[in-house]
Amino acid sequence: MDNLVWIFISSLLINNFVLAYFLGLCPFLGVSNSLETSFRLGLATIFVLLITALCAWFLNTYVLIYAPYLRLISFIVVIASTVQFIEMLIKKLSPTLFRAMGIFLPLITTNCAILGLAIFATNRGYGLLEGIVFALGAGIGFTLAMVLLAGLREESELSDIPRLIQGIAMNLIIAGILSMAFMGFAGLFSAT
Amino acid sequence: MADNQNEAYEAFIKGIWRDNPVFVQVLGMCPMLAVTNSAINAVAMGGATLFVLVGSSILVSSLKQWIPKQVRISGYIIIIATFVTVADYTLLALVPKVHKELGAFIPLIVANCMILGRQEAFASRNTVRLAVMDALGMSGGFMIALFSLGAIREILGNGSLFGVDLFGEYFEPWVIMVLPPGGFLTLGLILLFFNWVAQQKDKFVEQVAEAERVEADG
């Protein structure tokens, strides 16, 4: 049980996927211009991460023990097709949810946080339950970082900033300061 | 023939500077920031990306007639994943120490949007020769960006370059530069510098135009 809590806190705060591992930067910098959309993208990402964790565990346990060199190819094919499948399923079952998630679902396939999660979970030898907790922590951490950056960007739009700094350079510097703040969490579990 | 030469040269040179994948197009950020805490890691990552990009560009541009339009993205991704697997195992065999430090980021080259972007935008509609030149240029530009970021971070954060001490024992390293925040800050400042250069250039062009107008009037 302790182990699961540790995995969750670690992937949520200390080793935050975006701010410490630099995974999923494209949506982090690209889509974070409004709070609303970044929150929705975060939810969709959590959803896909959970399913990826399941698929990765299944592949690792039943298929890849026979052919470890196929890992990368099979992961990427499975992730891409699952996302496609889920997209069709949601469209059929709940059009409202589909409209809410909108174009974000297909975009998530190219998010390196998804593939990164599958690879990290494999390298650390996580079991099914550990993998799911890891995915949950990583997904919530991703959403947290997105929402924080989006909030700061919405605020900064109201203030008078020189034209030179505006745009991606400023977002990177904001992200750097956020990342510094998240480093403070490293002391949280130093005893263990 | 001369035109052909020029075209190839153009395809090569635009990736290095004018359309630099990192500084201008802001693509491929994830591996860019994650592995650039030392110059040697940055060069290894750049080399692996070069291999994958050139290899998959050759395959995609020579197979372009046979890949059906509807499934082309999946096709490209499988080709890229194959080359990444080769690069992964090669690095593991040749330089196990660097491979260990880069860790999960070698497999993550698959998700580098720059590579897929080049296949879709260039390799799938041009000849093999042009595609190779374009791939070389783009990965050259990527490597320059990786190296400059890695060198800045290693010099400031560790006081060394390629593991060789530069300053002697009186240098107090800026530890923050090799940690994650240093990556964001350094890239932010480099992009700021590029913005400034672009702004100065615009100003200069305006001044020249103004001077010409005055001259024409006078």
mmCIF file of C-alpha atoms in Angstrom:
data_model
loop_
_atom_site.group_PDB
_atom_site.id
_atom_site.type_symbol
_atom_site.label_atom_id
_atom_site.label_comp_id
_atom_site.label_asym_id
_atom_site.label_seq_id
_atom_site.Cartn_x
_atom_site.Cartn_y
_atom_site.Cartn_z
ATOM 1 C CA MET A 1 0.000 0.000 0.000
ATOM 2 C CA ASP A 2 2.826 2.393 0.947
ATOM 3 C CA ASN A 3 4.410 1.604 -2.359
ATOM 4 C CA LEU A 4 1.263 2.622 -4.268
ATOM 5 C CA VAL A 5 0.981 5.927 -2.386
ATOM 6 C CA TRP A 6 4.619 6.619 -3.108
ATOM 7 C CA ILE A 7 4.198 5.923 -6.822
ATOM 8 C CA PHE A 8 1.166 8.213 -6.954
ATOM 9 C CA ILE A 9 2.766 11.161 -5.128
ATOM 10 C CA SER A 10 6.019 10.740 -7.018
ATOM 11 C CA SER A 11 4.438 10.807 -10.472
ATOM 12 C CA LEU A 12 2.016 13.576 -9.465
ATOM 13 C CA LEU A 13 4.396 16.092 -7.891
ATOM 14 C CA ILE A 14 8.044 15.132 -7.507
ATOM 15 C CA ASN A 15 8.641 13.601 -10.905
ATOM 16 C CA ASN A 16 5.884 15.514 -12.639
ATOM 17 C CA PHE A 17 5.794 14.348 -16.267
ATOM 18 C CA VAL A 18 5.823 17.820 -17.753
ATOM 19 C CA LEU A 19 7.952 19.823 -15.358
ATOM 20 C CA ALA A 20 10.582 17.240 -14.419
ATOM 21 C CA TYR A 21 10.656 14.760 -17.330
ATOM 22 C CA PHE A 22 9.734 17.153 -20.160
ATOM 23 C CA LEU A 23 7.119 14.779 -21.558
ATOM 24 C CA GLY A 24 4.076 16.113 -23.375
ATOM 25 C CA LEU A 25 5.526 19.555 -23.988
ATOM 26 C CA CYS A 26 3.769 20.067 -27.318
ATOM 27 C CA PRO A 27 0.244 20.282 -25.869
ATOM 28 C CA PHE A 28 1.655 21.905 -22.722
ATOM 29 C CA LEU A 29 2.973 24.873 -24.697
ATOM 30 C CA GLY A 30 0.543 24.724 -27.594
ATOM 31 C CA VAL A 31 -2.927 24.325 -26.115
ATOM 32 C CA SER A 32 -2.501 26.075 -22.774
ATOM 33 C CA ASN A 33 -3.957 29.424 -23.840
ATOM 34 C CA SER A 34 -7.238 29.012 -21.971
ATOM 35 C CA LEU A 35 -8.131 27.368 -18.676
ATOM 36 C CA GLU A 36 -11.222 25.642 -20.064
ATOM 37 C CA THR A 37 -9.525 23.827 -22.950
ATOM 38 C CA SER A 38 -6.445 22.846 -20.993
ATOM 39 C CA PHE A 39 -8.611 21.284 -18.289
ATOM 40 C CA ARG A 40 -10.546 19.269 -20.869
ATOM 41 C CA LEU A 41 -7.372 18.165 -22.618
ATOM 42 C CA GLY A 42 -6.038 17.099 -19.231
ATOM 43 C CA LEU A 43 -9.122 14.940 -18.571
ATOM 44 C CA ALA A 44 -8.871 13.293 -21.983
ATOM 45 C CA THR A 45 -5.186 12.611 -21.363
ATOM 46 C CA ILE A 46 -5.863 10.958 -17.988
ATOM 47 C CA PHE A 47 -8.392 8.714 -19.728
ATOM 48 C CA VAL A 48 -5.982 7.668 -22.492
ATOM 49 C CA LEU A 49 -3.121 7.190 -20.014
ATOM 50 C CA LEU A 50 -5.205 4.742 -17.973
ATOM 51 C CA ILE A 51 -6.059 2.694 -21.041
ATOM 52 C CA THR A 52 -2.429 2.771 -22.187
ATOM 53 C CA ALA A 53 -1.280 1.454 -18.832
ATOM 54 C CA LEU A 54 -3.716 -1.451 -19.200
ATOM 55 C CA CYS A 55 -2.603 -2.213 -22.764
ATOM 56 C CA ALA A 56 1.088 -1.959 -21.906
ATOM 57 C CA TRP A 57 0.700 -4.370 -19.027
ATOM 58 C CA PHE A 58 -1.216 -6.817 -21.186
ATOM 59 C CA LEU A 59 1.342 -6.671 -24.006
ATOM 60 C CA ASN A 60 4.282 -7.003 -21.630
ATOM 61 C CA THR A 61 2.860 -9.991 -19.820
ATOM 62 C CA TYR A 62 1.458 -12.035 -22.668
ATOM 63 C CA VAL A 63 3.136 -10.997 -25.921
ATOM 64 C CA LEU A 64 6.459 -9.266 -25.521
ATOM 65 C CA ILE A 65 8.146 -11.924 -23.413
ATOM 66 C CA TYR A 66 8.542 -13.783 -26.694
ATOM 67 C CA ALA A 67 9.794 -10.837 -28.743
ATOM 68 C CA PRO A 68 11.181 -7.956 -26.677
ATOM 69 C CA TYR A 69 12.594 -6.171 -29.733
ATOM 70 C CA LEU A 70 9.062 -5.548 -31.005
ATOM 71 C CA ARG A 71 8.163 -3.525 -27.926
ATOM 72 C CA LEU A 72 8.359 -0.048 -29.408
ATOM 73 C CA ILE A 73 6.493 -0.872 -32.608
ATOM 74 C CA SER A 74 3.740 -2.780 -30.839
ATOM 75 C CA PHE A 75 3.272 -0.052 -28.207
ATOM 76 C CA ILE A 76 2.879 2.685 -30.753
ATOM 77 C CA VAL A 77 0.529 0.685 -32.966
ATOM 78 C CA VAL A 78 -1.620 -0.380 -30.012
ATOM 79 C CA ILE A 79 -1.802 3.140 -28.568
ATOM 80 C CA ALA A 80 -2.718 4.708 -31.903
ATOM 81 C CA SER A 81 -5.403 2.156 -32.679
ATOM 82 C CA THR A 82 -6.874 2.188 -29.161
ATOM 83 C CA VAL A 83 -7.227 5.941 -29.257
ATOM 84 C CA GLN A 84 -8.915 5.677 -32.641
ATOM 85 C CA PHE A 85 -11.242 2.970 -31.356
ATOM 86 C CA ILE A 86 -12.160 4.878 -28.194
ATOM 87 C CA GLU A 87 -12.863 7.935 -30.276
ATOM 88 C CA MET A 88 -15.374 6.006 -32.419
ATOM 89 C CA LEU A 89 -16.897 4.380 -29.342
ATOM 90 C CA ILE A 90 -17.440 7.679 -27.531
ATOM 91 C CA LYS A 91 -18.875 9.218 -30.676
ATOM 92 C CA LYS A 92 -21.482 6.447 -30.850
ATOM 93 C CA LEU A 93 -22.318 6.192 -27.147
ATOM 94 C CA SER A 94 -22.174 9.762 -25.917
ATOM 95 C CA PRO A 95 -22.113 12.560 -28.493
ATOM 96 C CA THR A 96 -22.046 15.170 -25.693
ATOM 97 C CA LEU A 97 -18.824 13.803 -24.242
ATOM 98 C CA PHE A 98 -17.413 13.526 -27.747
ATOM 99 C CA ARG A 99 -18.122 17.176 -28.426
ATOM 100 C CA ALA A 100 -16.546 18.129 -25.095
ATOM 101 C CA MET A 101 -13.330 16.292 -25.886
ATOM 102 C CA GLY A 102 -13.462 17.360 -29.504
ATOM 103 C CA ILE A 103 -10.247 17.316 -31.493
ATOM 104 C CA PHE A 104 -8.179 16.568 -28.418
ATOM 105 C CA LEU A 105 -8.577 12.803 -28.537
ATOM 106 C CA PRO A 106 -6.735 12.227 -31.836
ATOM 107 C CA LEU A 107 -4.131 14.838 -30.862
ATOM 108 C CA ILE A 108 -3.280 12.820 -27.775
ATOM 109 C CA THR A 109 -1.837 9.958 -29.835
ATOM 110 C CA THR A 110 1.190 12.078 -30.682
ATOM 111 C CA ASN A 111 1.679 13.163 -27.074
ATOM 112 C CA CYS A 112 4.966 11.670 -25.965
ATOM 113 C CA ALA A 113 3.714 11.446 -22.377
ATOM 114 C CA ILE A 114 1.582 8.472 -23.432
ATOM 115 C CA LEU A 115 4.408 6.454 -24.966
ATOM 116 C CA GLY A 116 6.706 7.644 -22.172
ATOM 117 C CA LEU A 117 4.343 6.239 -19.560
ATOM 118 C CA ALA A 118 4.279 2.838 -21.226
ATOM 119 C CA ILE A 119 8.080 2.747 -21.473
ATOM 120 C CA PHE A 120 8.709 3.962 -17.926
ATOM 121 C CA ALA A 121 6.228 1.470 -16.499
ATOM 122 C CA THR A 122 7.958 -1.332 -18.422
ATOM 123 C CA ASN A 123 11.468 -0.279 -17.416
ATOM 124 C CA ARG A 124 10.520 -0.153 -13.743
ATOM 125 C CA GLY A 125 8.700 -3.479 -13.923
ATOM 126 C CA TYR A 126 5.359 -2.237 -12.588
ATOM 127 C CA GLY A 127 2.497 -4.697 -12.154
ATOM 128 C CA LEU A 128 -1.085 -4.016 -13.236
ATOM 129 C CA LEU A 129 -2.205 -2.112 -10.126
ATOM 130 C CA GLU A 130 1.042 -0.148 -9.849
ATOM 131 C CA GLY A 131 0.814 0.750 -13.540
ATOM 132 C CA ILE A 132 -2.714 2.095 -13.167
ATOM 133 C CA VAL A 133 -1.802 4.160 -10.105
ATOM 134 C CA PHE A 134 1.236 5.471 -11.984
ATOM 135 C CA ALA A 135 -0.945 6.450 -14.948
ATOM 136 C CA LEU A 136 -3.437 8.192 -12.668
ATOM 137 C CA GLY A 137 -0.718 10.168 -10.893
ATOM 138 C CA ALA A 138 1.007 11.110 -14.134
ATOM 139 C CA GLY A 139 -2.281 12.164 -15.747
ATOM 140 C CA ILE A 140 -3.376 14.308 -12.822
ATOM 141 C CA GLY A 141 0.114 15.810 -12.676
ATOM 142 C CA PHE A 142 -0.078 16.653 -16.379
ATOM 143 C CA THR A 143 -3.488 18.277 -15.911
ATOM 144 C CA LEU A 144 -2.217 20.221 -12.895
ATOM 145 C CA ALA A 145 0.768 21.605 -14.812
ATOM 146 C CA MET A 146 -1.422 22.492 -17.835
ATOM 147 C CA VAL A 147 -4.014 24.282 -15.719
ATOM 148 C CA LEU A 148 -1.363 26.205 -13.766
ATOM 149 C CA LEU A 149 0.348 27.405 -16.940
ATOM 150 C CA ALA A 150 -2.982 28.278 -18.579
ATOM 151 C CA GLY A 151 -4.004 30.307 -15.523
ATOM 152 C CA LEU A 152 -0.735 32.218 -15.537
ATOM 153 C CA ARG A 153 -0.995 32.849 -19.269
ATOM 154 C CA GLU A 154 -4.561 34.175 -18.954
ATOM 155 C CA GLU A 155 -3.378 36.548 -16.225
ATOM 156 C CA SER A 156 -0.386 37.687 -18.233
ATOM 157 C CA GLU A 157 -2.594 38.642 -21.164
ATOM 158 C CA LEU A 158 -4.044 41.455 -19.072
ATOM 159 C CA SER A 159 -0.706 42.955 -18.137
ATOM 160 C CA ASP A 160 1.531 45.191 -20.184
ATOM 161 C CA ILE A 161 4.374 43.013 -21.442
ATOM 162 C CA PRO A 162 6.978 44.165 -23.994
ATOM 163 C CA ARG A 163 6.295 42.678 -27.432
ATOM 164 C CA LEU A 164 9.737 41.151 -27.563
ATOM 165 C CA ILE A 165 9.095 38.722 -24.717
ATOM 166 C CA GLN A 166 5.546 37.708 -25.618
ATOM 167 C CA GLY A 167 4.889 34.267 -27.054
ATOM 168 C CA ILE A 168 6.763 31.045 -26.666
ATOM 169 C CA ALA A 169 9.846 32.531 -24.981
ATOM 170 C CA MET A 170 7.771 33.893 -22.109
ATOM 171 C CA ASN A 171 5.847 30.633 -21.751
ATOM 172 C CA LEU A 172 9.112 28.723 -21.464
ATOM 173 C CA ILE A 173 10.384 31.074 -18.771
ATOM 174 C CA ILE A 174 7.083 30.770 -16.857
ATOM 175 C CA ALA A 175 7.380 26.981 -17.165
ATOM 176 C CA GLY A 176 10.928 27.187 -15.821
ATOM 177 C CA ILE A 177 9.763 29.049 -12.735
ATOM 178 C CA LEU A 178 6.894 26.569 -12.251
ATOM 179 C CA SER A 179 9.369 23.736 -12.556
ATOM 180 C CA MET A 180 11.559 25.363 -9.912
ATOM 181 C CA ALA A 181 8.555 25.553 -7.593
ATOM 182 C CA PHE A 182 7.816 21.860 -8.172
ATOM 183 C CA MET A 183 11.395 20.987 -7.251
ATOM 184 C CA GLY A 184 10.460 21.983 -3.717
ATOM 185 C CA PHE A 185 8.321 18.822 -3.507
ATOM 186 C CA ALA A 186 11.466 16.713 -3.726
ATOM 187 C CA GLY A 187 11.903 17.033 0.025
ATOM 188 C CA LEU A 188 8.453 15.575 0.624
ATOM 189 C CA PHE A 189 9.463 11.934 0.866
ATOM 190 C CA SER A 190 13.181 12.213 1.525
ATOM 191 C CA ALA A 191 12.919 10.000 4.596
ATOM 192 C CA THR A 192 11.881 6.927 2.595
ATOM 193 C CA MET B 1 21.750 19.942 -63.723
ATOM 194 C CA ALA B 2 22.684 23.264 -62.131
ATOM 195 C CA ASP B 3 19.059 23.815 -61.117
ATOM 196 C CA ASN B 4 18.967 20.389 -59.589
ATOM 197 C CA GLN B 5 22.095 21.112 -57.570
ATOM 198 C CA ASN B 6 20.608 24.352 -56.328
ATOM 199 C CA GLU B 7 17.399 22.666 -55.285
ATOM 200 C CA ALA B 8 19.265 20.060 -53.262
ATOM 201 C CA TYR B 9 21.423 22.741 -51.663
ATOM 202 C CA GLU B 10 18.315 24.754 -50.815
ATOM 203 C CA ALA B 11 16.636 21.697 -49.242
ATOM 204 C CA PHE B 12 19.727 21.155 -47.122
ATOM 205 C CA ILE B 13 20.448 24.682 -45.989
ATOM 206 C CA LYS B 14 16.930 25.716 -44.976
ATOM 207 C CA GLY B 15 16.874 23.195 -42.102
ATOM 208 C CA ILE B 16 20.118 24.517 -40.666
ATOM 209 C CA TRP B 17 19.081 28.128 -40.306
ATOM 210 C CA ARG B 18 15.944 29.610 -41.854
ATOM 211 C CA ASP B 19 13.545 26.806 -40.835
ATOM 212 C CA ASN B 20 15.584 25.512 -37.906
ATOM 213 C CA PRO B 21 13.285 22.860 -36.345
ATOM 214 C CA VAL B 22 13.880 24.013 -32.767
ATOM 215 C CA PHE B 23 14.522 27.747 -32.800
ATOM 216 C CA VAL B 24 12.099 28.661 -35.568
ATOM 217 C CA GLN B 25 9.464 25.918 -35.804
ATOM 218 C CA VAL B 26 9.609 24.969 -32.098
ATOM 219 C CA LEU B 27 9.220 21.242 -32.801
ATOM 220 C CA GLY B 28 10.736 18.253 -31.049
ATOM 221 C CA MET B 29 10.877 19.976 -27.697
ATOM 222 C CA CYS B 30 10.603 16.921 -25.460
ATOM 223 C CA PRO B 31 13.913 15.190 -26.289
ATOM 224 C CA MET B 32 15.416 18.630 -26.775
ATOM 225 C CA LEU B 33 15.028 19.649 -23.140
ATOM 226 C CA ALA B 34 15.238 16.280 -21.457
ATOM 227 C CA VAL B 35 18.682 15.153 -22.603
ATOM 228 C CA THR B 36 20.587 18.408 -22.884
ATOM 229 C CA ASN B 37 22.064 18.494 -19.380
ATOM 230 C CA SER B 38 25.479 17.654 -20.833
ATOM 231 C CA ALA B 39 27.070 18.182 -24.222
ATOM 232 C CA ILE B 40 27.878 14.501 -24.798
ATOM 233 C CA ASN B 41 24.266 13.400 -24.212
ATOM 234 C CA ALA B 42 23.091 16.122 -26.564
ATOM 235 C CA VAL B 43 25.424 14.918 -29.320
ATOM 236 C CA ALA B 44 24.373 11.270 -28.848
ATOM 237 C CA MET B 45 20.714 12.259 -29.073
ATOM 238 C CA GLY B 46 21.417 14.371 -32.149
ATOM 239 C CA GLY B 47 23.210 11.464 -33.806
ATOM 240 C CA ALA B 48 20.369 9.051 -33.090
ATOM 241 C CA THR B 49 17.830 11.535 -34.454
ATOM 242 C CA LEU B 50 19.949 12.050 -37.578
ATOM 243 C CA PHE B 51 20.058 8.323 -38.227
ATOM 244 C CA VAL B 52 16.309 7.874 -37.724
ATOM 245 C CA LEU B 53 15.345 10.898 -39.801
ATOM 246 C CA VAL B 54 17.621 10.073 -42.751
ATOM 247 C CA GLY B 55 16.686 6.380 -42.710
ATOM 248 C CA SER B 56 12.958 6.933 -42.575
ATOM 249 C CA SER B 57 13.105 9.717 -45.175
ATOM 250 C CA ILE B 58 14.808 7.355 -47.637
ATOM 251 C CA LEU B 59 12.211 4.642 -47.039
ATOM 252 C CA VAL B 60 9.200 6.942 -47.116
ATOM 253 C CA SER B 61 10.268 8.778 -50.255
ATOM 254 C CA SER B 62 11.050 5.566 -52.120
ATOM 255 C CA LEU B 63 7.859 3.801 -50.985
ATOM 256 C CA LYS B 64 5.560 6.762 -51.535
ATOM 257 C CA GLN B 65 3.728 5.179 -54.485
ATOM 258 C CA TRP B 66 2.833 2.077 -52.477
ATOM 259 C CA ILE B 67 1.653 3.605 -49.210
ATOM 260 C CA PRO B 68 -2.126 4.154 -49.405
ATOM 261 C CA LYS B 69 -3.215 7.698 -48.524
ATOM 262 C CA GLN B 70 -5.630 6.678 -45.762
ATOM 263 C CA VAL B 71 -3.134 4.796 -43.610
ATOM 264 C CA ARG B 72 -0.056 6.844 -44.426
ATOM 265 C CA ILE B 73 0.443 8.244 -40.912
ATOM 266 C CA SER B 74 0.429 4.781 -39.335
ATOM 267 C CA GLY B 75 2.763 3.595 -42.074
ATOM 268 C CA TYR B 76 5.234 6.409 -41.381
ATOM 269 C CA ILE B 77 5.095 5.750 -37.660
ATOM 270 C CA ILE B 78 5.890 2.067 -38.111
ATOM 271 C CA ILE B 79 8.845 2.918 -40.380
ATOM 272 C CA ILE B 80 10.120 5.445 -37.831
ATOM 273 C CA ALA B 81 9.653 2.982 -34.949
ATOM 274 C CA THR B 82 11.714 0.391 -36.818
ATOM 275 C CA PHE B 83 14.651 2.763 -37.224
ATOM 276 C CA VAL B 84 14.383 3.889 -33.609
ATOM 277 C CA THR B 85 14.586 0.267 -32.456
ATOM 278 C CA VAL B 86 17.744 -0.179 -34.537
ATOM 279 C CA ALA B 87 19.254 3.015 -33.077
ATOM 280 C CA ASP B 88 18.313 1.919 -29.560
ATOM 281 C CA TYR B 89 20.035 -1.454 -29.818
ATOM 282 C CA THR B 90 23.064 0.037 -31.612
ATOM 283 C CA LEU B 91 23.647 2.602 -28.851
ATOM 284 C CA LEU B 92 23.194 -0.106 -26.231
ATOM 285 C CA ALA B 93 25.928 -2.159 -27.896
ATOM 286 C CA LEU B 94 28.391 0.668 -28.644
ATOM 287 C CA VAL B 95 28.083 3.130 -25.749
ATOM 288 C CA PRO B 96 26.212 1.490 -22.856
ATOM 289 C CA LYS B 97 27.004 4.375 -20.487
ATOM 290 C CA VAL B 98 25.400 7.040 -22.669
ATOM 291 C CA HIS B 99 22.505 4.690 -23.421
ATOM 292 C CA LYS B 100 21.856 4.316 -19.706
ATOM 293 C CA GLU B 101 21.833 8.077 -19.152
ATOM 294 C CA LEU B 102 19.505 8.744 -22.062
ATOM 295 C CA GLY B 103 17.305 5.920 -20.793
ATOM 296 C CA ALA B 104 13.731 6.089 -21.972
ATOM 297 C CA PHE B 105 14.392 9.054 -24.223
ATOM 298 C CA ILE B 106 15.849 6.997 -27.074
ATOM 299 C CA PRO B 107 12.574 5.086 -27.627
ATOM 300 C CA LEU B 108 10.775 8.405 -27.299
ATOM 301 C CA ILE B 109 12.384 9.626 -30.530
ATOM 302 C CA VAL B 110 9.350 7.929 -32.134
ATOM 303 C CA ALA B 111 7.133 10.603 -30.644
ATOM 304 C CA ASN B 112 9.358 13.450 -31.843
ATOM 305 C CA CYS B 113 6.891 15.431 -33.910
ATOM 306 C CA MET B 114 9.697 16.896 -36.035
ATOM 307 C CA ILE B 115 10.430 13.502 -37.650
ATOM 308 C CA LEU B 116 6.823 12.685 -38.495
ATOM 309 C CA GLY B 117 6.372 16.263 -39.682
ATOM 310 C CA ARG B 118 9.227 15.971 -42.189
ATOM 311 C CA GLN B 119 7.838 12.696 -43.590
ATOM 312 C CA GLU B 120 4.405 14.198 -44.091
ATOM 313 C CA ALA B 121 5.540 17.605 -45.338
ATOM 314 C CA PHE B 122 8.590 16.746 -47.420
ATOM 315 C CA ALA B 123 9.706 13.129 -47.893
ATOM 316 C CA SER B 124 6.306 11.888 -49.088
ATOM 317 C CA ARG B 125 6.239 14.308 -52.038
ATOM 318 C CA ASN B 126 9.851 14.544 -53.167
ATOM 319 C CA THR B 127 12.531 12.369 -54.740
ATOM 320 C CA VAL B 128 14.836 10.258 -52.608
ATOM 321 C CA ARG B 129 17.787 12.561 -53.228
ATOM 322 C CA LEU B 130 15.960 15.705 -52.164
ATOM 323 C CA ALA B 131 14.450 13.922 -49.169
ATOM 324 C CA VAL B 132 17.904 12.874 -47.962
ATOM 325 C CA MET B 133 19.223 16.431 -48.311
ATOM 326 C CA ASP B 134 16.216 17.770 -46.415
ATOM 327 C CA ALA B 135 16.632 15.166 -43.666
ATOM 328 C CA LEU B 136 20.337 15.978 -43.340
ATOM 329 C CA GLY B 137 19.617 19.691 -43.097
ATOM 330 C CA MET B 138 16.824 19.316 -40.576
ATOM 331 C CA SER B 139 18.759 16.972 -38.328
ATOM 332 C CA GLY B 140 21.818 19.193 -38.681
ATOM 333 C CA GLY B 141 19.770 22.117 -37.438
ATOM 334 C CA PHE B 142 18.352 19.963 -34.653
ATOM 335 C CA MET B 143 21.850 18.870 -33.663
ATOM 336 C CA ILE B 144 23.118 22.478 -33.571
ATOM 337 C CA ALA B 145 20.229 23.412 -31.301
ATOM 338 C CA LEU B 146 20.776 20.378 -29.046
ATOM 339 C CA PHE B 147 24.488 21.057 -28.836
ATOM 340 C CA SER B 148 24.199 24.758 -28.052
ATOM 341 C CA LEU B 149 21.656 24.088 -25.315
ATOM 342 C CA GLY B 150 23.669 21.161 -23.920
ATOM 343 C CA ALA B 151 26.933 23.112 -23.972
ATOM 344 C CA ILE B 152 25.450 26.174 -22.254
ATOM 345 C CA ARG B 153 23.846 24.049 -19.569
ATOM 346 C CA GLU B 154 26.946 21.951 -18.941
ATOM 347 C CA ILE B 155 29.319 24.936 -18.844
ATOM 348 C CA LEU B 156 27.179 26.910 -16.420
ATOM 349 C CA GLY B 157 25.817 24.022 -14.388
ATOM 350 C CA ASN B 158 28.907 21.886 -14.101
ATOM 351 C CA GLY B 159 31.813 24.098 -15.126
ATOM 352 C CA SER B 160 32.887 21.633 -17.795
ATOM 353 C CA LEU B 161 32.450 20.755 -21.462
ATOM 354 C CA PHE B 162 32.429 17.113 -22.642
ATOM 355 C CA GLY B 163 33.497 16.244 -19.086
ATOM 356 C CA VAL B 164 36.648 18.424 -19.216
ATOM 357 C CA ASP B 165 36.897 21.019 -16.438
ATOM 358 C CA LEU B 166 37.037 24.561 -17.777
ATOM 359 C CA PHE B 167 37.303 26.894 -14.815
ATOM 360 C CA GLY B 168 39.310 25.161 -12.100
ATOM 361 C CA GLU B 169 38.248 24.834 -8.494
ATOM 362 C CA TYR B 170 37.140 28.433 -7.836
ATOM 363 C CA PHE B 171 34.071 28.138 -10.056
ATOM 364 C CA GLU B 172 30.825 27.727 -8.170
ATOM 365 C CA PRO B 173 28.548 25.653 -10.465
ATOM 366 C CA TRP B 174 24.984 26.862 -11.055
ATOM 367 C CA VAL B 175 23.380 23.556 -10.168
ATOM 368 C CA ILE B 176 19.968 24.775 -11.331
ATOM 369 C CA MET B 177 21.157 24.754 -14.946
ATOM 370 C CA VAL B 178 21.553 20.974 -15.138
ATOM 371 C CA LEU B 179 18.229 20.421 -13.350
ATOM 372 C CA PRO B 180 14.897 20.574 -15.225
ATOM 373 C CA PRO B 181 14.156 24.310 -14.637
ATOM 374 C CA GLY B 182 17.492 25.204 -16.238
ATOM 375 C CA GLY B 183 16.342 23.555 -19.473
ATOM 376 C CA PHE B 184 13.187 25.661 -19.690
ATOM 377 C CA LEU B 185 14.998 28.863 -18.750
ATOM 378 C CA THR B 186 17.923 28.377 -21.151
ATOM 379 C CA LEU B 187 15.685 27.585 -24.117
ATOM 380 C CA GLY B 188 13.435 30.522 -23.198
ATOM 381 C CA LEU B 189 16.403 32.891 -23.164
ATOM 382 C CA ILE B 190 17.780 31.522 -26.457
ATOM 383 C CA LEU B 191 14.375 32.051 -28.122
ATOM 384 C CA LEU B 192 14.297 35.544 -26.634
ATOM 385 C CA PHE B 193 17.660 36.242 -28.266
ATOM 386 C CA PHE B 194 16.333 34.988 -31.616
ATOM 387 C CA ASN B 195 13.280 37.258 -31.269
ATOM 388 C CA TRP B 196 15.576 40.183 -30.550
ATOM 389 C CA VAL B 197 17.712 39.452 -33.621
ATOM 390 C CA ALA B 198 14.586 39.242 -35.780
ATOM 391 C CA GLN B 199 13.307 42.531 -34.369
ATOM 392 C CA GLN B 200 16.621 44.306 -34.987
ATOM 393 C CA LYS B 201 16.621 42.993 -38.551
ATOM 394 C CA ASP B 202 13.074 44.286 -39.153
ATOM 395 C CA LYS B 203 14.107 47.673 -37.805
ATOM 396 C CA PHE B 204 17.151 47.752 -40.069
ATOM 397 C CA VAL B 205 15.102 46.834 -43.139
ATOM 398 C CA GLU B 206 12.625 49.596 -42.265
ATOM 399 C CA GLN B 207 15.408 52.142 -41.874
ATOM 400 C CA VAL B 208 16.907 51.196 -45.216
ATOM 401 C CA ALA B 209 13.490 51.505 -46.897
ATOM 402 C CA GLU B 210 12.973 54.881 -45.215
ATOM 403 C CA ALA B 211 16.379 56.143 -46.361
ATOM 404 C CA GLU B 212 15.686 54.996 -49.925
ATOM 405 C CA ARG B 213 12.336 56.792 -49.927
ATOM 406 C CA VAL B 214 13.947 60.005 -48.693
ATOM 407 C CA GLU B 215 16.596 59.706 -51.372
ATOM 408 C CA ALA B 216 13.971 59.134 -54.075
ATOM 409 C CA ASP B 217 11.995 62.159 -52.892
ATOM 410 C CA GLY B 218 15.064 64.353 -52.701
#
